Short mmCIF file of C-alpha atoms in Angstrom, two decimals:
data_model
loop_
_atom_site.label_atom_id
_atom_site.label_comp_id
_atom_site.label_asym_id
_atom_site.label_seq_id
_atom_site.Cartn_x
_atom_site.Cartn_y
_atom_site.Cartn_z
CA UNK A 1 123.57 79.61 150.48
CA UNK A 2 126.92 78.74 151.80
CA UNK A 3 130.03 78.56 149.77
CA UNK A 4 130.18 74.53 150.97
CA UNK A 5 126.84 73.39 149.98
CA UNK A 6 127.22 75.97 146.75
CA UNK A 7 130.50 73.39 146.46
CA UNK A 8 128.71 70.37 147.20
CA UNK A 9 125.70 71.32 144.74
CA UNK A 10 128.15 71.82 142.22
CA UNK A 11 130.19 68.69 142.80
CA UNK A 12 126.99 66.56 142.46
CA UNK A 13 125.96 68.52 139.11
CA UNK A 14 129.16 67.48 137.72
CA UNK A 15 129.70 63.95 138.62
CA UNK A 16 125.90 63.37 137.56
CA UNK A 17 126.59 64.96 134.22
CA UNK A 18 129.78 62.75 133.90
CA UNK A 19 127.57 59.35 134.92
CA UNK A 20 124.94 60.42 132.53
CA UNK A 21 127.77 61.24 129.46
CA UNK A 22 129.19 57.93 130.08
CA UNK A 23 125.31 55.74 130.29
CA UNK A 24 124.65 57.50 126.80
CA UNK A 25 127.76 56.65 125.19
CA UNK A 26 128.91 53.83 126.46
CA UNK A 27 126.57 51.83 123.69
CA UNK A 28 128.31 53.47 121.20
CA UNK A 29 131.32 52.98 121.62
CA UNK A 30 131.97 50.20 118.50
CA UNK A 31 129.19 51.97 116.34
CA UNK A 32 130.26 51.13 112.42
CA UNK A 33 130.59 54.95 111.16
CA UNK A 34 127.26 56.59 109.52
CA UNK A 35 125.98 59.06 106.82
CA UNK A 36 128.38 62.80 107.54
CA UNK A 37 130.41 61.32 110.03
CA UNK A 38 131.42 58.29 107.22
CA UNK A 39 131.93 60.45 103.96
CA UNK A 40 133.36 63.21 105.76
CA UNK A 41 134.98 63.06 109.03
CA UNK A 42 136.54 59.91 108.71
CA UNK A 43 137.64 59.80 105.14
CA UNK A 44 139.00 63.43 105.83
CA UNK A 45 140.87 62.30 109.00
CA UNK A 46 142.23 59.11 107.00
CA UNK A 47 143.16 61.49 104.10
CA UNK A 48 145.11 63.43 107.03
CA UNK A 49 146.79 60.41 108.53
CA UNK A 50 148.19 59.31 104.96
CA UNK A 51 149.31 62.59 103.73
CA UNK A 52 151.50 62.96 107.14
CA UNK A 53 148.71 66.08 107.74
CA UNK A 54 150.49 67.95 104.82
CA UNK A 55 148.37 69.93 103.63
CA UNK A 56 146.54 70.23 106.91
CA UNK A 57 143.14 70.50 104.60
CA UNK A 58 139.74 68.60 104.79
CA UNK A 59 139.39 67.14 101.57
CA UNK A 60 135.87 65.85 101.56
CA UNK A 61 133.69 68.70 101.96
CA UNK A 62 132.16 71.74 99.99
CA UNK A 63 133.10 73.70 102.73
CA UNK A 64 136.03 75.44 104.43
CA UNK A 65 136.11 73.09 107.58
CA UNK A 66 138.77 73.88 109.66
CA UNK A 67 140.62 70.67 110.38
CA UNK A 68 140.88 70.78 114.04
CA UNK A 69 138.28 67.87 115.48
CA UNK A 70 139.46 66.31 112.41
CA UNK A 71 142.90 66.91 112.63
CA UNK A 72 142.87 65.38 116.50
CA UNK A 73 141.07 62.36 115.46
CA UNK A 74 144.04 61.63 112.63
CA UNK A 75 146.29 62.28 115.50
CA UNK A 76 144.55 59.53 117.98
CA UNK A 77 144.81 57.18 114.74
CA UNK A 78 148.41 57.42 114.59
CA UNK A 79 149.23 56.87 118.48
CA UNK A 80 146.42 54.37 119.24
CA UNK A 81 145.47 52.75 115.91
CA UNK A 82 142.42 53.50 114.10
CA UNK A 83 139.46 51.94 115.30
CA UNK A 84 135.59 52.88 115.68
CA UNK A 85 136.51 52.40 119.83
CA UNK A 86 139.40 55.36 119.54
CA UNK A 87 137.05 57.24 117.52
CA UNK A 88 134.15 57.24 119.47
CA UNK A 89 136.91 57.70 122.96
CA UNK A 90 137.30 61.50 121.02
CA UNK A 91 133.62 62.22 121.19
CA UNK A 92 133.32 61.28 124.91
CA UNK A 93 134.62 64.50 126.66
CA UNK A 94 132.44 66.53 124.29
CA UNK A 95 128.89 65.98 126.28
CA UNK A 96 129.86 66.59 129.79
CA UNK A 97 132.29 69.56 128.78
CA UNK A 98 128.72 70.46 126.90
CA UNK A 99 126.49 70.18 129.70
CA UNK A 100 128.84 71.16 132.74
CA UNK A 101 129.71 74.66 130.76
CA UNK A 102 125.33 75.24 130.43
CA UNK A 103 125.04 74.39 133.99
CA UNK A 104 127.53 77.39 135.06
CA UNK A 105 126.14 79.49 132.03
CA UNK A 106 122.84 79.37 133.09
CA UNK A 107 123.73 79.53 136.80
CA UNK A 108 125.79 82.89 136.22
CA UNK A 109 123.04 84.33 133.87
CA UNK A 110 120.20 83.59 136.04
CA UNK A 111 120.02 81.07 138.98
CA UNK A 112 120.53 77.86 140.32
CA UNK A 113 117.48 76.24 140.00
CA UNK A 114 117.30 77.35 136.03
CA UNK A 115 120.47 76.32 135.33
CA UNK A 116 119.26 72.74 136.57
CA UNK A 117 116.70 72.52 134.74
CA UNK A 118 118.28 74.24 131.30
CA UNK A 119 120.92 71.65 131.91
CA UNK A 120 118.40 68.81 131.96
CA UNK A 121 117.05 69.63 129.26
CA UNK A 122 120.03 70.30 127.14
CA UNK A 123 121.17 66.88 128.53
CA UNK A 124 117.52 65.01 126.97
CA UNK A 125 117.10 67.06 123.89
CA UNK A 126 116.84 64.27 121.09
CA UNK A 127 119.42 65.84 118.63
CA UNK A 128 122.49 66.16 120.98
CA UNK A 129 121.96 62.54 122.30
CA UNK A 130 121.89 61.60 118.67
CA UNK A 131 125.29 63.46 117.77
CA UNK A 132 126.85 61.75 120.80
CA UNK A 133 126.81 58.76 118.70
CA UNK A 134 128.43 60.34 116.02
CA UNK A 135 131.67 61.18 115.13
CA UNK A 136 130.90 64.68 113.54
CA UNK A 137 131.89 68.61 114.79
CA UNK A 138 129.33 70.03 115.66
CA UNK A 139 128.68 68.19 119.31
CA UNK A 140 132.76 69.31 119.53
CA UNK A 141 131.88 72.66 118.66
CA UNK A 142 129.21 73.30 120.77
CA UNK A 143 130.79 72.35 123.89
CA UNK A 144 133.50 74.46 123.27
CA UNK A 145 131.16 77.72 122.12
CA UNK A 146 129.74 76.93 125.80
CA UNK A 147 132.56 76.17 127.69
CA UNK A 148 134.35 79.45 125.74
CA UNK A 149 130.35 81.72 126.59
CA UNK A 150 130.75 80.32 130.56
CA UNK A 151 133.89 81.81 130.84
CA UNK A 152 133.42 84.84 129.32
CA UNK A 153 130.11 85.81 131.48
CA UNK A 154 132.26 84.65 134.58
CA UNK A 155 135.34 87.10 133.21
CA UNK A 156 137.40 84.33 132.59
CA UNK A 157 138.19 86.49 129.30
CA UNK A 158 141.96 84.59 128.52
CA UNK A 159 140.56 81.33 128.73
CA UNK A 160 137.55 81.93 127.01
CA UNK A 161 138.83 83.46 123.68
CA UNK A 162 140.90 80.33 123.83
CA UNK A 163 137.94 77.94 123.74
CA UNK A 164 136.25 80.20 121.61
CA UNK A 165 138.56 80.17 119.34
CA UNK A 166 139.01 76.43 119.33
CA UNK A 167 135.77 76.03 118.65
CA UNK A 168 135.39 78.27 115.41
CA UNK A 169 138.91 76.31 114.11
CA UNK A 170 136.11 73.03 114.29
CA UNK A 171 133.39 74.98 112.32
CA UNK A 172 132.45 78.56 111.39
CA UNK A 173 128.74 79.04 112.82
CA UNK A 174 130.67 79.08 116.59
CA UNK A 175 132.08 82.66 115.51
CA UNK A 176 128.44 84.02 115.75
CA UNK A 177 128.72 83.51 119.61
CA UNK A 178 131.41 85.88 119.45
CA UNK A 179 130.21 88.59 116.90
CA UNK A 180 127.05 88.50 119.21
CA UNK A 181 129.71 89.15 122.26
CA UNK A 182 130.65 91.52 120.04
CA UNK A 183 127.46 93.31 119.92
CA UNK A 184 126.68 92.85 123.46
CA UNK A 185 130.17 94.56 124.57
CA UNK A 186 129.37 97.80 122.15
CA UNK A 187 125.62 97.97 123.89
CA UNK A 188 127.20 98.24 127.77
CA UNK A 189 129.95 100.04 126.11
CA UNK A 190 132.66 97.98 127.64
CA UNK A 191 135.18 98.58 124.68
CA UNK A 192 138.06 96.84 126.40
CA UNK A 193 136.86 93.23 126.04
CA UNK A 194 136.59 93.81 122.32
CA UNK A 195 139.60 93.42 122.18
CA UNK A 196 139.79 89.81 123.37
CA UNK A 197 136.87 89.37 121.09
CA UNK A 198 139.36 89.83 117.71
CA UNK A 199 141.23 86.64 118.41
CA UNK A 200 138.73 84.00 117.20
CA UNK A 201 138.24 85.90 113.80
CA UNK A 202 141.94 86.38 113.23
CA UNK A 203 142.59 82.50 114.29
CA UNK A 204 139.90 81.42 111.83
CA UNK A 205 140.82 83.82 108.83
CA UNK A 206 144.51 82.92 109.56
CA UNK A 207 143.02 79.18 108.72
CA UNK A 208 140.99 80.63 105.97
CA UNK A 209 143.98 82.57 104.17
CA UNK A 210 146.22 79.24 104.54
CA UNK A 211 143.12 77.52 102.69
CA UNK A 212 142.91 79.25 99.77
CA UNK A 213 146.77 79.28 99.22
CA UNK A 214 146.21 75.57 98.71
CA UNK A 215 142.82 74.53 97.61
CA UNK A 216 142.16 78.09 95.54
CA UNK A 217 138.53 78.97 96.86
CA UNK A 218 136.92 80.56 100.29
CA UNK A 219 134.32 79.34 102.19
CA UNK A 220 132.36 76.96 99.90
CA UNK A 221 133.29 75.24 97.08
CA UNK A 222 132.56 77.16 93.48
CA UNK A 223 129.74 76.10 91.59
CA UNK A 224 128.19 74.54 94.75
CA UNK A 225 124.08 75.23 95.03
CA UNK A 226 122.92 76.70 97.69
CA UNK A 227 119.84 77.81 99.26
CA UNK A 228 120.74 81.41 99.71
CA UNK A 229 117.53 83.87 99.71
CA UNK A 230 117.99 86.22 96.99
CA UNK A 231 114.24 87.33 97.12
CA UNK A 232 112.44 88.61 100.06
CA UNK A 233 110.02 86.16 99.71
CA UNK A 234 112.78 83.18 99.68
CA UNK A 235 114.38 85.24 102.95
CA UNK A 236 110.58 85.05 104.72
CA UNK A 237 110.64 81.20 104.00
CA UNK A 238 114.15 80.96 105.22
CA UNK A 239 113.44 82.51 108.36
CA UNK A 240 110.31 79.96 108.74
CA UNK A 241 112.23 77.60 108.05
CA UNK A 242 115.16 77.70 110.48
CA UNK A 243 112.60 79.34 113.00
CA UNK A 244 110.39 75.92 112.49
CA UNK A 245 113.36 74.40 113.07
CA UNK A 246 114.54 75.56 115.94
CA UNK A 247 111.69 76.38 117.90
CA UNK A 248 109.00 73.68 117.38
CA UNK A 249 110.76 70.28 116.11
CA UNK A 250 111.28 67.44 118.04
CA UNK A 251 109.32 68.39 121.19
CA UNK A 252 110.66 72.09 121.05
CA UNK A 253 106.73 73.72 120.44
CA UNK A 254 106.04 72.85 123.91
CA UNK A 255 109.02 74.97 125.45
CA UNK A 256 108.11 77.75 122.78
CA UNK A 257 104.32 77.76 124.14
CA UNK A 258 106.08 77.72 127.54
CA UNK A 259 107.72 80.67 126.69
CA UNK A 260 104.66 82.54 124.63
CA UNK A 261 102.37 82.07 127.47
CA UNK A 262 105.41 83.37 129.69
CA UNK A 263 106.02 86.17 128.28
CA UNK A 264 102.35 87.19 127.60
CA UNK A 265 102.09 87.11 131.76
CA UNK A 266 105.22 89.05 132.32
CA UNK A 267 103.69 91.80 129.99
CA UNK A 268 100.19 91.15 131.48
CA UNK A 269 102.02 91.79 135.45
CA UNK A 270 104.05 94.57 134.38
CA UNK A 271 107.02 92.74 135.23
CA UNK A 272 109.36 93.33 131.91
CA UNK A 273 111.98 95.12 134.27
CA UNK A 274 112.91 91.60 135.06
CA UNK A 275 113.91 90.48 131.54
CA UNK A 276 117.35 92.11 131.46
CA UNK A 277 118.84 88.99 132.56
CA UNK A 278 117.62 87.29 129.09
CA UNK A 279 119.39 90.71 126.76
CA UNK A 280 123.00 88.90 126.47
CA UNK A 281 120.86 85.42 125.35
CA UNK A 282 118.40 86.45 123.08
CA UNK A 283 121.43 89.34 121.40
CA UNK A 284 123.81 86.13 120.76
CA UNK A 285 120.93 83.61 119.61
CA UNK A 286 119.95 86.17 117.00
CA UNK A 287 123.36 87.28 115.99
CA UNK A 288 124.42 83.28 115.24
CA UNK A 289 121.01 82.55 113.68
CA UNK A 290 121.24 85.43 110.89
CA UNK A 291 123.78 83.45 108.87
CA UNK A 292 122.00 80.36 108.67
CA UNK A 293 118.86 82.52 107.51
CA UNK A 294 121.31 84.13 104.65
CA UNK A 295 122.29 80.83 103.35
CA UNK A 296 118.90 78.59 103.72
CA UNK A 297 121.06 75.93 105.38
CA UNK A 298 119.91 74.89 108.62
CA UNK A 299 119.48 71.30 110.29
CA UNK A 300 118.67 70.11 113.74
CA UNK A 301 122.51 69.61 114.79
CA UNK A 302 123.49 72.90 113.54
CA UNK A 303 121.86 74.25 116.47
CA UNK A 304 123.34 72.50 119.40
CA UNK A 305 125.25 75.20 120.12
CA UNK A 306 122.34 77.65 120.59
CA UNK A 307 119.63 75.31 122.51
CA UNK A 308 120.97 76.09 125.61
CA UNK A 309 120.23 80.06 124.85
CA UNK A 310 117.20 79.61 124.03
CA UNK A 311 115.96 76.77 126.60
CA UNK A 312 117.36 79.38 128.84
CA UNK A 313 115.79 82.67 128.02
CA UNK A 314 112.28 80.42 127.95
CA UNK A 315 112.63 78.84 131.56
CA UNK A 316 113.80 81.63 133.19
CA UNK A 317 110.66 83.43 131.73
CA UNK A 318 108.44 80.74 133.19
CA UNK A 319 110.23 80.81 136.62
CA UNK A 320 109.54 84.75 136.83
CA UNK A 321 105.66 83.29 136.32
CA UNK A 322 106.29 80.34 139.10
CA UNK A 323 107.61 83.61 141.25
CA UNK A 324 105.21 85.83 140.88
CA UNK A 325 102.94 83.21 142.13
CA UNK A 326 104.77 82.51 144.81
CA UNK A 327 105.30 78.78 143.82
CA UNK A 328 108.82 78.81 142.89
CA UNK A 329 109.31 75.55 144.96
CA UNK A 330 107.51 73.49 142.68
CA UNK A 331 109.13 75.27 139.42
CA UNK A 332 111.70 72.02 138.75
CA UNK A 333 109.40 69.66 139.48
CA UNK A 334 106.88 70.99 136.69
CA UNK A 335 109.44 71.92 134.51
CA UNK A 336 111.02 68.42 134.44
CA UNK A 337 107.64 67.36 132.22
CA UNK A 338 109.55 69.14 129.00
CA UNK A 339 112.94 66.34 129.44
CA UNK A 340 110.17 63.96 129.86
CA UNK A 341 108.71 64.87 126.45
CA UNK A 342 112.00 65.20 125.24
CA UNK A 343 112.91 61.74 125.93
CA UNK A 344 109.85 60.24 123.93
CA UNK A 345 111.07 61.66 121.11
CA UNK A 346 115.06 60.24 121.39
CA UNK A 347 113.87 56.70 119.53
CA UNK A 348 110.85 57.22 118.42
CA UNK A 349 108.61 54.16 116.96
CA UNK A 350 108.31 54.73 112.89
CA UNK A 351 106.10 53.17 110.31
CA UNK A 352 107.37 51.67 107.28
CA UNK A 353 107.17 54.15 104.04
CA UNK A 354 108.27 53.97 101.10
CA UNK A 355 108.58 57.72 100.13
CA UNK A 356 111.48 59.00 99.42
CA UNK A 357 113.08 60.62 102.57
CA UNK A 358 117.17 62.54 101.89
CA UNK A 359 117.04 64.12 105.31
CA UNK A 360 119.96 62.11 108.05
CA UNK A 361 118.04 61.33 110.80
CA UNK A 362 118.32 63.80 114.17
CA UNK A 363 117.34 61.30 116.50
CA UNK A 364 118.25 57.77 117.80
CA UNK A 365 116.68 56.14 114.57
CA UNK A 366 120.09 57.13 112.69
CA UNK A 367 121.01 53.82 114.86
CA UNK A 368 118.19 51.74 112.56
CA UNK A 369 120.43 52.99 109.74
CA UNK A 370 123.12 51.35 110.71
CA UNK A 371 121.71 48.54 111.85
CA UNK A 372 120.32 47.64 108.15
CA UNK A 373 123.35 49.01 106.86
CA UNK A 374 125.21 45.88 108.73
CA UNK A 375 122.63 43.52 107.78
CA UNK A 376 122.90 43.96 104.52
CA UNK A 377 126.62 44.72 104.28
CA UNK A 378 126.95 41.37 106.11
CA UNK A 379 124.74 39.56 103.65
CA UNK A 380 126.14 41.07 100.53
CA UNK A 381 129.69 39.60 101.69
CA UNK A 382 128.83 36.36 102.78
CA UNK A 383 126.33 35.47 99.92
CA UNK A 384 127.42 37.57 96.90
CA UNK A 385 131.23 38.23 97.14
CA UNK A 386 132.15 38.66 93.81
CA UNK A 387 128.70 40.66 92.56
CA UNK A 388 128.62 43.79 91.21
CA UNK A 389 126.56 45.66 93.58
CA UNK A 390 124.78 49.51 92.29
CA UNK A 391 123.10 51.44 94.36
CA UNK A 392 123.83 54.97 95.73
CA UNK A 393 124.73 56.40 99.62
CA UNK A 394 125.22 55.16 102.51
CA UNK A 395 125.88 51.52 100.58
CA UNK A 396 128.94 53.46 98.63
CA UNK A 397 130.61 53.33 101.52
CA UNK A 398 129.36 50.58 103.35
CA UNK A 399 130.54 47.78 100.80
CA UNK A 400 133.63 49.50 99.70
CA UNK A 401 135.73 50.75 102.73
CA UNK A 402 136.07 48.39 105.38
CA UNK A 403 137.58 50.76 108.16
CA UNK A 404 134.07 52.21 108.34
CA UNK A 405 132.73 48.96 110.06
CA UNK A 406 130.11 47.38 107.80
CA UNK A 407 132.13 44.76 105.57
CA UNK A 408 135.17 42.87 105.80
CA UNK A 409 136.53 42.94 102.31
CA UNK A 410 135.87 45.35 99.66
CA UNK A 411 132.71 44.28 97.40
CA UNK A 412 132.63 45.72 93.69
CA UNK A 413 129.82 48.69 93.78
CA UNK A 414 129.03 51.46 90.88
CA UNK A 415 126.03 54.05 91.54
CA UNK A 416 122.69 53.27 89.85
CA UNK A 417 123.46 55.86 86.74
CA UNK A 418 126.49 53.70 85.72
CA UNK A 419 124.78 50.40 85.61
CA UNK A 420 124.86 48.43 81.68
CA UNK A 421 124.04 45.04 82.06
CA UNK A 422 126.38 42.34 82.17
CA UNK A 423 125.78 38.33 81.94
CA UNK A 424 130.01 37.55 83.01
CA UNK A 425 128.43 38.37 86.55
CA UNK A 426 125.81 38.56 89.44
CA UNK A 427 124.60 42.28 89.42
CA UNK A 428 122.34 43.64 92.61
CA UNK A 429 120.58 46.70 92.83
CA UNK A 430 120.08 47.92 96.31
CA UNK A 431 117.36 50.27 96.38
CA UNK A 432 115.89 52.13 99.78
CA UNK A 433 114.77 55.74 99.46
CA UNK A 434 117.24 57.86 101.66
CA UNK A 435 119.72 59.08 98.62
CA UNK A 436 118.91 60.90 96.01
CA UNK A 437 120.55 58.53 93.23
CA UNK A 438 118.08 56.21 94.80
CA UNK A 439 115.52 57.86 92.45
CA UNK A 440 117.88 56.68 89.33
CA UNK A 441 117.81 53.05 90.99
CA UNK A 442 113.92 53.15 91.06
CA UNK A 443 114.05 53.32 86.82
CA UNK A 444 116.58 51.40 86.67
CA UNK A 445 114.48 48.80 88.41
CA UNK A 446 111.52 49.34 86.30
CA UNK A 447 113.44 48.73 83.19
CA UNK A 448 115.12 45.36 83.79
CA UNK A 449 114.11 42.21 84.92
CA UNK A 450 114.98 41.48 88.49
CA UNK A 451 114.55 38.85 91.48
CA UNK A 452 113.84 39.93 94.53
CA UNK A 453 116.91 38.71 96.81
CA UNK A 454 116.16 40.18 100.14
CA UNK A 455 114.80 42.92 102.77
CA UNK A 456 116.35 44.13 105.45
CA UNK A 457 113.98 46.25 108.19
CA UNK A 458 114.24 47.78 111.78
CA UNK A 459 111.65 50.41 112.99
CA UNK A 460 110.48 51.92 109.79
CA UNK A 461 113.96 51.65 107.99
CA UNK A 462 114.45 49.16 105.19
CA UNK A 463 116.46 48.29 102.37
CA UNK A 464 115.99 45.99 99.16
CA UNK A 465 118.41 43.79 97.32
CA UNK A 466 117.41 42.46 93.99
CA UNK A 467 119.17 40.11 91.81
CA UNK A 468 119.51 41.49 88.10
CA UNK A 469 118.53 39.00 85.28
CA UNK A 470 120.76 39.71 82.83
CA UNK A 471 119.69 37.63 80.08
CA UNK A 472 116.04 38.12 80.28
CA UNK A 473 116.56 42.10 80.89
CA UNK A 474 118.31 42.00 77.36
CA UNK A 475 116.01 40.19 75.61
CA UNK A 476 113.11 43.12 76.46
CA UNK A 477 114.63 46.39 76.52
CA UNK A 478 118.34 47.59 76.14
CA UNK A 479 119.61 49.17 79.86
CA UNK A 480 119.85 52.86 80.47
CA UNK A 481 123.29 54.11 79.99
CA UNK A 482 124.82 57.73 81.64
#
């Protein structure tokens, strides 16, 4: 292939990936703030912004989060105003620096027509579309981790440890990239690189040291649970558990199967020689999943950063298949059918339920969220402006802090466990089950008298709003108090 139609494929890749970025986002760019991206990005970066970023700490966390995404979004507050539109401006680079970095990942590692197709599917799996929404780090980290991985495998080694190590100052899990570089550099025993390699984990325990001189602790907060396996039995789970993850949510069995019934041919046709190209892949998707394994915590959006790894260790095992069989011209066409799948599963159609669900969703539904969040936000303030409102989260912050988008005016709200009934005012307990104190809310409810006042649905998401009768609720049973 010629170095101008190499240039011209290239070109096209890119500005496609840009058009793409900007059709997903540009609905969201005035999204009211939601669930991780409400309780801790923003209030962080508004904690930032008032405290002149002195201490240059992330408040609202039980984590060491470096403040850099954070940080930069304080920063675009104070030059442009704070706004959802300036906040959701930051998260627009983030997907085509994402995709664009795959595309040249996957083209280095393998070939043009598997980095198309890894691309494409990076670009339609449900999880990253979702985060683009968002205004969270680990989109922003991921793109960096790539951009930083691209570089590296094209010897770009200066600018890579600098994206590389921008992306571990947004959140830890991006320094498992390196340490798997790490790995990968001992194995072809190119010591040299190593070198380069250090700079990410000084950068980050620089940021680590200057966090403990002010808030006193390490990496999580003390006295936080945590999932850690400290049996092998809990480690087994763990590893099913971020494996189930990884490999089979959300559309994700089918490209495993892909890659199963791949692999099983390869072996079959004596053709393992060929796998070398998937060694560097499969050393750094291992070497960044072993810490989430160690501390149970894994979640869809935690592993943005290592989809593209394994999408493309699995298709380029299926195009050493299509090869074999001398049908490698019809390889993207076939393989498109796994974005197509993919893109069922973006918005998907739920039923009502009224079991208790604490998971944030991973998907386009997060959207339905907010959607009832404004709804009744909107009603709460127009109808009831001087109630006392108790409920739990996402309502704590969507009827008490108006920069996030939902209400106007503050509204007076109290969680469930601090409700004790009052006849000087309206009281309304909002119940759906999403929160965890929503579980104190259902007794609570069972124990007084109530109205209902009104329901608030879209696709399978719902919330309740019932008006307390105070004088009837004291007449049969004195409230709960905590």
């Amino acid at each position: 292939m010629s170095w101008l139609k190499t240039t011209q494929i290239n070109l096209f890749i890119i500005i496609s990936i840009i058009i793409f970025s900007l059709i997903v986002w540009f609905p969201t760019q005035n999204l009211p703030y939601h669930w991780d991206s409400a309780g801790f990005v923003i209030n962080s970066a508004r904690t930032l912004l008032n405290n002149n970023f002195n201490p240059l700490i992330v408040p609202d966390s039980d984590f060491a989060h470096p403040p850099l995404l954070i940080g930069l979004l304080a920063l675009m507050w104070k030059l442009f105003g704070q706004s959802q539109l300036v906040s959701h401006l930051l998260m627009f680079p983030f997907l085509p620096i994402y995709l664009i970095s795959i595309y040249y990942l996957a083209k280095k590692l393998f070939n043009l027509p598997i980095a198309i197709v890894t691309t494409i599917i990076c670009a339609t799996t449900p999880v990253v579309i979702a985060e683009y929404g968002l205004i969270y780090i680990d989109l922003p980290m991921a793109a960096l981790t790539m951009l930083g991985l691209s570089l590296w495998v094209n010897k770009k080694y200066i600018l890579s440890i600098i994206f590389l190590s921008l992306a571990a100052l947004i959140k830890l899990p991006a320094l498992g990239i390196v340490g798997g570089l790490v790995v990968w550099q001992l194995w072809k025993k190119q010591y040299k690189q190593i070198y380069y390699l250090l700079t990410p984990f000084i950068s980050f325990g620089l940021w680590l040291i200057y966090h403990y001189q002010i808030e006193n602790w390490w990496i999580a907060r003390p006295n936080r649970l945590t999932n850690s396996p400290h049996t092998l039995s809990a480690f087994l789970k763990a590893i099913i558990f971020v494996s189930n993850n990884l490999f089979l949510e959300q559309g994700r069995l089918l490209v495993t199967v892909i890659f199963l019934l791949s692999i099983t041919i390869i072996i079959i046709k004596k053709l393992s020689k060929k796998l070398k190209a998937i060694y560097l892949p499969v050393i750094l998707l291992l070497i960044s999943l072993f810490p989430f394994v160690t501390t149970g915590e894994y979640g869809a959006r935690y592993g943005i950063f290592l989809y593209p790894l394994y999408y493309g260790v699995c298709i380029y095992t299926l195009f050493l298949v299509f090869q074999f069989y001398k049908i490698e011209n019809k390889f993207i066409i076939i393989s498109l059918i796994i974005p197509f799948l993919f893109f069922q599963f973006w918005h998907p159609k739920l039923s009502v339920s009224r079991n208790y669900l604490f998971k944030p969703s991973e998907d386009l539904s997060y959207q339905d969220m907010i959607k009832i969040g404004q709804q009744m936000s909107q009603f709460s303030q127009t109808k009831f402006p001087l109630a006392h409102f108790y409920g739990g989260f996402p309502e704590s912050y969507q009827l008490t802090q108006p920069y996030q988008g939902y209400v106007n005016k503050e509204l007076n709200f109290s969680q469930c466990p601090q409700f004790q009934l009052n006849t000087n005012w309206q009281q309304i307990i909002i119940y759906h089950p999403y929160s965890p104190v929503q579980i104190n809310c259902s007794i609570l409810l069972q124990q007084i008298v109530v109205v209902p006042l009104a329901y608030f649905e879209q696709n399978g998401k719902w919330v309740e709003l019932y008006l307390v009768n105070a004088t009837q609720s004291a007449k049969i049973n004195k409230p709960p108090t905590n």
